Coordinates of C-alpha atoms in Angstrom, one line a residue:
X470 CA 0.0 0.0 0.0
X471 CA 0.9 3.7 -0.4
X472 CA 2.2 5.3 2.5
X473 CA -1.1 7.6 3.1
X474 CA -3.4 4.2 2.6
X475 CA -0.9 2.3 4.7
X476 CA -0.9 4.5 7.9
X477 CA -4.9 4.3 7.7
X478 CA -5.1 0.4 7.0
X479 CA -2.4 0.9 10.7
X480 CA -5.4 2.8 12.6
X481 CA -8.1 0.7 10.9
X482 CA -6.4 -2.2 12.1
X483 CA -5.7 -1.1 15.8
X484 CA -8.7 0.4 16.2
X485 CA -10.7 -2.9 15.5
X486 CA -8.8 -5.0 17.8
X487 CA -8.9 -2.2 20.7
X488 CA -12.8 -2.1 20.0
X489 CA -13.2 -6.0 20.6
X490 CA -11.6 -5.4 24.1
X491 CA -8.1 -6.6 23.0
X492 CA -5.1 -4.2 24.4
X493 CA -3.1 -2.8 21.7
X494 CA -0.6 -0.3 22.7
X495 CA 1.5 -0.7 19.1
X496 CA 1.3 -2.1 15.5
X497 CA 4.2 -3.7 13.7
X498 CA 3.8 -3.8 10.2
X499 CA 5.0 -7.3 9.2
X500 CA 3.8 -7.4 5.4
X501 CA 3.2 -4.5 3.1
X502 CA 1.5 -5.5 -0.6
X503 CA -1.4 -5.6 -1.6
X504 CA -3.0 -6.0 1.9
X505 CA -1.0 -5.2 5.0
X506 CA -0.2 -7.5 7.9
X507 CA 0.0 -6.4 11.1
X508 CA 1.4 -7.8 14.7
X509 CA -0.7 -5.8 17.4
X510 CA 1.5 -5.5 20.5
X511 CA 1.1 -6.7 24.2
X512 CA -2.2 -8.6 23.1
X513 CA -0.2 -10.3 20.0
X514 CA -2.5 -10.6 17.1
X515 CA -1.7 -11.0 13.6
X516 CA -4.4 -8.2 11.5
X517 CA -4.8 -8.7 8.1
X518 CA -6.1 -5.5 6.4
X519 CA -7.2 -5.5 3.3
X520 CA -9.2 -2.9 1.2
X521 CA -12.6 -3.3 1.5
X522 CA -12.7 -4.6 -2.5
X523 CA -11.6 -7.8 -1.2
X524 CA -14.1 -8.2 1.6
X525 CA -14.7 -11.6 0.0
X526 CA -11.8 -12.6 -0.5
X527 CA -10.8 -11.8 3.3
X528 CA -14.4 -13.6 4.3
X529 CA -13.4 -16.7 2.0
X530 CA -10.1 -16.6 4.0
X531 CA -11.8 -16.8 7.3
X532 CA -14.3 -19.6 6.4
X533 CA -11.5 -21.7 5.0
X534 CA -9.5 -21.5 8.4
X535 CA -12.3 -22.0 10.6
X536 CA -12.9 -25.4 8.5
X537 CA -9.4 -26.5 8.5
X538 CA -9.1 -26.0 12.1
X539 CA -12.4 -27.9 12.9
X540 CA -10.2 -31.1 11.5
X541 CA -6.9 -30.0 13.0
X542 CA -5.2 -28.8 10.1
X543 CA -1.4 -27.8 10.2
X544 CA -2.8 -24.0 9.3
X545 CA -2.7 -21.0 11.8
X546 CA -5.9 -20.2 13.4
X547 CA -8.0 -17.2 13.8
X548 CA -7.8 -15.0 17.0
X549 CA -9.9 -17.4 19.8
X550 CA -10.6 -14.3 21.9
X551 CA -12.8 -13.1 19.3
X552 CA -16.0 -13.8 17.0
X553 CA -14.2 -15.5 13.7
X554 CA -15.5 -13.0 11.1
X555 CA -14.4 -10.0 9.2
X556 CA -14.8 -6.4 10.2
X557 CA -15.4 -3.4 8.3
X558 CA -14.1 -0.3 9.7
X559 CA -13.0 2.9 7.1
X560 CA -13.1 1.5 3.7
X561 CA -10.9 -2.0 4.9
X562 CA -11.6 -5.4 5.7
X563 CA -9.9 -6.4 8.9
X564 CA -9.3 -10.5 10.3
X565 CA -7.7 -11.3 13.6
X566 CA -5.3 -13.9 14.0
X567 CA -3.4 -15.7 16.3
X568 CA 0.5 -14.3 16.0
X569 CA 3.0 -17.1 16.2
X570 CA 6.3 -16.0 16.8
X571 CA 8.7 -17.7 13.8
X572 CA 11.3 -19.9 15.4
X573 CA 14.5 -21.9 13.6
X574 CA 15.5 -21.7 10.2
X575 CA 14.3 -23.1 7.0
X576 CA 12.2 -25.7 7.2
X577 CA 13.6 -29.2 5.8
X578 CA 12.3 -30.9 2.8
X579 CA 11.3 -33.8 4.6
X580 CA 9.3 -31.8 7.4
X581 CA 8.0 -29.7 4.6
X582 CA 6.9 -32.8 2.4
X583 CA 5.3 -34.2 5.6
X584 CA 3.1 -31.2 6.5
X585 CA 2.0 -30.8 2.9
X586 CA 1.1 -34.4 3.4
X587 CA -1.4 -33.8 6.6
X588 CA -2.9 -30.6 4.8
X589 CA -3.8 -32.3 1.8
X590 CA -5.2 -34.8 4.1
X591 CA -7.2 -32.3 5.9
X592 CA -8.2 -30.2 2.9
X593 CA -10.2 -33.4 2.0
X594 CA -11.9 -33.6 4.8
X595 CA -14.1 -30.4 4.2
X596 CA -16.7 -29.3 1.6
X597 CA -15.5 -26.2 0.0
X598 CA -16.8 -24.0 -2.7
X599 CA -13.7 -23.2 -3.9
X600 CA -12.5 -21.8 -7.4
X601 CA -10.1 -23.9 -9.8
X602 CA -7.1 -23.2 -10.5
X603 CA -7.5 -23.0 -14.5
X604 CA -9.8 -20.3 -13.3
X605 CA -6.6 -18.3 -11.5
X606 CA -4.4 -18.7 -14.6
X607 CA -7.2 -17.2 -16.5
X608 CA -7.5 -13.9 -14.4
X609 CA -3.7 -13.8 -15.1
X610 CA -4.3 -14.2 -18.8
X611 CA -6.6 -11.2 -19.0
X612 CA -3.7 -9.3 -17.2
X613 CA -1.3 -10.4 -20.0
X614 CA -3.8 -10.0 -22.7
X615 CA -5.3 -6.4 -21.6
X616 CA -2.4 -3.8 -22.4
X617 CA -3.9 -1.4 -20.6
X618 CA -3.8 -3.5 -17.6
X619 CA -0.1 -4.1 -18.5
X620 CA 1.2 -1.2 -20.5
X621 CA 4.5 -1.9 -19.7
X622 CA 4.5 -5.5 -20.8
X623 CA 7.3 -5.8 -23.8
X624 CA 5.8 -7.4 -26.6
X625 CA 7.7 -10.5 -26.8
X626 CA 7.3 -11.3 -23.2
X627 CA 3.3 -10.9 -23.5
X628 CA 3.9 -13.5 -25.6
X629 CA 5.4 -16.0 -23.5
X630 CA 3.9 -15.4 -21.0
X631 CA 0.3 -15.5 -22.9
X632 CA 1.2 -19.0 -24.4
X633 CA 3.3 -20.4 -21.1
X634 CA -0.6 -19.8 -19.2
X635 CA -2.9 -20.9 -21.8
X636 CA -0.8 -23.9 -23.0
X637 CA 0.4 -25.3 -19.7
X638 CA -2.9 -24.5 -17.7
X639 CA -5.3 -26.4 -20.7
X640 CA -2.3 -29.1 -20.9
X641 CA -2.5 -29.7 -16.4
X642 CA -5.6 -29.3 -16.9
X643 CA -7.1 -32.2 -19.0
X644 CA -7.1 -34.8 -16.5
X645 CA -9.2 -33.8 -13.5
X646 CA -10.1 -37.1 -11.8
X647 CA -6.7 -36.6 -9.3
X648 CA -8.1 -32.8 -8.8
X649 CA -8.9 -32.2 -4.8
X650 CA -8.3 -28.8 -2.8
X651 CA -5.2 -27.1 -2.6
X652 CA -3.2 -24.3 -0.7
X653 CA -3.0 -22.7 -3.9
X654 CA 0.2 -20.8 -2.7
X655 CA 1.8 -22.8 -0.3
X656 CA 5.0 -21.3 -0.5
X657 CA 8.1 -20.7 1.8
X658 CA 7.0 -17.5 3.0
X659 CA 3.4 -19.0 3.7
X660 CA 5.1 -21.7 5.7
X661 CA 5.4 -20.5 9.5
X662 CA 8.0 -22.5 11.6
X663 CA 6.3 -22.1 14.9
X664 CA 6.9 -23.9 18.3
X665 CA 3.6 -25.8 17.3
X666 CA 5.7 -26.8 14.3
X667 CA 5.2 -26.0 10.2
X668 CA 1.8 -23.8 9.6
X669 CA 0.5 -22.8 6.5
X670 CA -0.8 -18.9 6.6
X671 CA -2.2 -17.1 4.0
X672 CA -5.2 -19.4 3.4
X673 CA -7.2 -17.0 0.3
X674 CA -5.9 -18.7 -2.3
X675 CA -7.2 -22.1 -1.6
X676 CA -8.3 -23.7 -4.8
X677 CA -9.2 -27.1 -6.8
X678 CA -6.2 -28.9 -8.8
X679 CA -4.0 -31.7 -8.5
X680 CA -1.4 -31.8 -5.4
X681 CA 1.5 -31.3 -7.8
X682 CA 0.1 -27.6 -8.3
X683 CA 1.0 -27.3 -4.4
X684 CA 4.3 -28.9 -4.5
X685 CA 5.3 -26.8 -7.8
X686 CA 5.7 -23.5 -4.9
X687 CA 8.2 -25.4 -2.4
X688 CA 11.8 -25.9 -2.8
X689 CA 12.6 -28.8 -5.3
X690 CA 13.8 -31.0 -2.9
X691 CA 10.2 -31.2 -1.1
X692 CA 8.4 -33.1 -3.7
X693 CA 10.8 -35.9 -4.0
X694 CA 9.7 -36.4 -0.1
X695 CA 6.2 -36.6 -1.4
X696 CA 5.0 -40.3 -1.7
X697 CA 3.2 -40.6 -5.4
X698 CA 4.2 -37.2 -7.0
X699 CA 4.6 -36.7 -10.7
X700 CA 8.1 -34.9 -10.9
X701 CA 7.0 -33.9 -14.9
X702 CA 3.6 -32.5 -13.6
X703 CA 5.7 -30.6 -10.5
X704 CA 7.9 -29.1 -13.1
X705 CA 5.1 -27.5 -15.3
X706 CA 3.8 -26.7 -12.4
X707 CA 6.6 -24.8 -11.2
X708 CA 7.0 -22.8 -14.6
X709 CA 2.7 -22.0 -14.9
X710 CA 3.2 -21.1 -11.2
X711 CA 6.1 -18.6 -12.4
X712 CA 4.5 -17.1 -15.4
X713 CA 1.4 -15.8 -13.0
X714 CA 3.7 -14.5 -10.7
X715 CA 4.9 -12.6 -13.9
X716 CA 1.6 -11.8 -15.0
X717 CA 0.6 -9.9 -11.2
X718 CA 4.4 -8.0 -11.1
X719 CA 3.2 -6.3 -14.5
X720 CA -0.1 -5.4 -13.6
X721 CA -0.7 -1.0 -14.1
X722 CA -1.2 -1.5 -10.0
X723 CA 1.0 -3.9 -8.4
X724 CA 2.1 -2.9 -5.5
X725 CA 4.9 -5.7 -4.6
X726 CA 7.7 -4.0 -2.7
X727 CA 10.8 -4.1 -5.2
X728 CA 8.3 -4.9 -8.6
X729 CA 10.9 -4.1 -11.3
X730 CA 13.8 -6.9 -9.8
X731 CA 10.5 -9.4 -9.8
X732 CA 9.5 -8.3 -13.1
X733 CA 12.6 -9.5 -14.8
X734 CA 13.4 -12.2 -12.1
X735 CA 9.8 -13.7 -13.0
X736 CA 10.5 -13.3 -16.4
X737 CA 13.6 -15.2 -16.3
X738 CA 12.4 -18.1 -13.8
X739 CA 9.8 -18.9 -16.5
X740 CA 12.2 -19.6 -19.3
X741 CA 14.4 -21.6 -16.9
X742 CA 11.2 -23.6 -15.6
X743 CA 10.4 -24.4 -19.6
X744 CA 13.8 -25.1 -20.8
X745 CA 13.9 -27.7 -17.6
X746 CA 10.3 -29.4 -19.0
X747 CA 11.5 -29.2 -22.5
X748 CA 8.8 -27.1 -24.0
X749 CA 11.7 -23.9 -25.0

């Protein structure tokens, strides 16, 4: 967010907790994008503010954590000290969540492997409306597609990036009968290591595909720890996964903190993840 919107989401944020009777002497910003996260200090909850334009997205957030922690899911849970909902307060859409102070390093590929395992086990263990993923790539296409949506978009990487989502999402795509839900982003920096152990966060994106779709956003390693994997379907996975992230960091508004490293980073990580599935 842009400073001016950023301080407000801050009060917006506060204010809500303080209102539900939780002391909040101070706010940490923790994660500034697109929606802020925010550690409220002594009481220790995690905010997520968002602008009020993805209300649903921050109430299909809520209803997905409040399922997965019915069936003890490996996810972080909502604030217990208050009603599991969203709140509307000046234009944002505010969630509470418990705050788990990160412990350790990085997380190993076997212990990673295993608590993608128990999520997947969980995730079909509730009914969920939940979108597909095809239906992700294809908001990302319109971004490609729309030049006025992405001005700045060279020509010849619209390109590959248009084919890379079409082609690989219709190509993933044709088998459905594996399909079951997913994380959808799942991430290192949506993998807490917390003194509960390994916890998925960021729980919006939650979506319908095959598991491999999930394992295409962890370290390599992680999906050969992953009893019945396809390592081909991980890898074009891994390079439809990178051509979306493209397709957001050249969006007219994207407001990723250092967009024009990602822009060519992303850019690069897609040809890489092609030339390694053979289809450059």
């Amino acid at each position: 967010m842009e400073p001016l919107d950023l301080r407000r989401a801050v009060v917006a944020g506060r204010a809500t907790a303080s209102q539900l009777g939780l002391q909040v002497d101070d706010a940490i910003v923790i994660h500034n994008s697109d929606r802020v996260a925010l550690r409220l200090v002594p009481c220790d909850v995690l905010a997520r503010v968002a602008p009020s334009g993805h209300l649903a997205d921050s109430e299909f957030e809520v209803e997905v954590a409040r399922r997965l922690t019915d069936v003890d899911a490996p996810v972080a849970e909502l604030d217990p000290r208050v009603e599991p909902r969203v709140h509307l307060r000046d234009a944002f859409a505010i969630s509470l969540w418990t705050y788990y102070e990160p412990v350790g390093s990085e997380i190993p590929p076997a212990d990673y492997a295993d608590v993608f395992l128990r999520h997947h086990a969980a995730l079909r263990q509730i009914d969920l409306d939940a979108p597909h993923f095809t239906d992700r790539v294809a908001v990302a296409l319109r971004e490609v597609n729309d030049r006025e949506q992405s001005p700045e978009l060279p020509d010849s990487d619209r390109e590959l990036l248009s084919g890379t989502l079409s082609g690989l999402s219709a190509a993933i795509s044709s088998d459905r009968d594996d399909d079951q839900l997913l994380h959808g982003e799942p991430h290192p920096g949506n993998l807490l290591n917390t003194r509960r152990g390994p916890l998925f966060v960021d729980l919006a994106t939650c979506c319908r595909g095959p598991i491999e779709f999930d394992l295409a956003h962890a370290p390599e390693e992680v999906g050969k720890h992953y009893a019945g994997a396809d390592d081909g379907l991980i890898h074009r996975c891994r390079a439809l996964n990178w051509a979306m992230f493209s397709a957001w960091r050249w969006r007219r508004d994207d407001q990723m903190p250092d967009r024009g490293h990602w822009r060519g980073e992303g850019l690069n990580q897609v040809r890489a993840a092609l030339d390694r599935c053979g289809l450059v």
